[in-house]
């Protein structure tokens, strides 16, 4: 471990001996220790703390979260408290009808300052820093503020209507300081999410099931999450092992050699091999996310959060706190499904605070812009989100035009599915390389080595004329029933990117 790394990292160095022995940076070692400890402590909420008062359960979540933050981030952990303090004051002093917009603006400015500080002073020094938890806290405080703002609108609608709104996500009043800070700093999801919306957190604290029934304090009215926890921990371990086995073979830093015309990458790699290497190196990066998100989800489930009712066959679902659908992403046949499978709770947050606000004409731009700023200011983020937005719109146009041509037989449909699967893999790899390279020069060199081919293809796809099949389907009369309207509304409301 270099001296510059040691000087920059503010977290605990108690386990430096373990870091040196296994060859992992101390920040990642501390992250693993903190998450394993959280997985074990989470079990307390389903057994001894099951009969404890909500106040005591709040306090335990808060204290463990604070200790975990200080262990991993040292003096930087002060930001974990400052941002919630500022936003809580805003909730108290500003009018409710604008509080969501105010909290979003202040939170993004605060987070942006921390992003810029890291980008200027600590670039590439270490992987784990305070911006990760601050990004999660930003999601929590803004979603809560917008719930309060929206509740005022619901009250006004209710006052002029005969019916009663029964929205399980409504928040009637500003939480108490204990409730607010325990929610924002709850240890289960502090390190890497997923974002937990306030009503779900309160239901967990007050032992209320997803279907609204109170959990039996003595018996077991909710199914055990043991199988889900074991499954997700196993998936997390598998992702970690895959990362360790491939990280040294396919490092993403090798693509930085594209900026040097004399390097082996520039001189001898063909475009096909470059794409293949980029796919494997970005897969390595994704494995880190899979490992962290699956482990965090297991922590939530082990504490009793995340129960989402039952399947049609009676199988309990523990996916309410799910942040990633690994197979859904890796085997997606189009960009929309791939994006919807990645960082799912962040997609829900973006839909709440950006997609559903303002006019419909700028929905996509608002979502991509907020997501980019929320991530930081490295040029690679903006290049990825621009490409992602372009490819998503182009893919929708191609699907409308081309898909009806392949529905005449099972063989042609299989060919279409195989082609779209391969195309999605190529497009997703092409789009996400700048996201992991971060910097402008290697990202432009990567696109330049491929002659910006997918950008031009996507722009060309936007000019495709509608096929006669697409025109016929649009002019064909549709049945108007409540079920179809509800389904279409849900599909249209899930524009997702993160």
Coordinates of N, CA, C and O in Angstrom, one line a residue, residues 7 12 23 53 65 102 112 119 142 173 241 320 324 369 382 399 407 413:
X7 N -2.1 8.2 3.3 CA -2.4 9.6 3.7 C -3.8 10.1 3.4 O -4.4 10.8 4.1
X12 N -10.5 3.5 9.3 CA -9.7 2.7 10.3 C -8.6 1.9 9.6 O -8.9 1.4 8.5
X23 N -3.8 -8.9 0.0 CA -3.6 -8.1 -1.2 C -4.7 -7.2 -1.7 O -4.7 -6.8 -2.8
X53 N -39.3 -1.6 21.3 CA -40.1 -0.5 20.9 C -39.6 0.1 19.6 O -38.4 -0.1 19.3
X65 N -25.2 2.5 12.3 CA -24.8 3.3 11.1 C -23.7 4.3 11.4 O -22.8 4.4 10.5
X102 N -36.7 22.3 -3.0 CA -35.6 22.9 -2.2 C -34.6 21.9 -1.7 O -33.4 22.0 -1.9
X112 N -22.5 17.6 -4.9 CA -21.6 18.0 -6.0 C -20.3 18.5 -5.5 O -19.2 18.3 -6.1
X119 N -12.8 14.5 -7.0 CA -12.3 14.4 -8.3 C -11.0 15.2 -8.5 O -10.1 14.9 -9.2
X142 N -34.3 13.3 -0.4 CA -35.1 13.9 -1.5 C -36.4 13.2 -1.7 O -37.5 13.8 -1.9
X173 N -46.6 14.0 8.0 CA -45.9 15.0 8.7 C -44.4 14.8 8.7 O -43.9 13.7 8.3
X241 N -15.7 -13.8 -6.4 CA -14.7 -14.7 -6.9 C -14.5 -14.5 -8.4 O -13.4 -14.6 -8.9
X320 N -38.3 -6.6 -2.5 CA -38.6 -5.2 -2.5 C -37.4 -4.3 -2.4 O -37.5 -3.1 -2.8
X324 N -30.6 -5.1 -8.2 CA -30.1 -5.6 -9.4 C -30.7 -6.9 -9.8 O -31.0 -7.8 -8.9
X369 N -30.0 13.8 -17.0 CA -29.2 14.9 -16.4 C -29.1 14.7 -14.9 O -28.0 14.9 -14.4
X382 N -21.0 11.5 -18.5 CA -21.8 12.2 -19.4 C -21.8 11.6 -20.8 O -22.8 11.6 -21.5
X399 N -37.1 -1.3 -33.0 CA -38.0 -2.4 -32.5 C -39.3 -2.2 -33.2 O -39.9 -3.2 -33.7
X407 N -41.9 -11.9 -36.9 CA -42.9 -12.6 -36.1 C -43.7 -13.7 -36.9 O -44.7 -14.2 -36.4
X413 N -38.3 -15.6 -35.4 CA -38.3 -14.9 -34.1 C -37.1 -15.2 -33.3 O -36.6 -14.4 -32.6

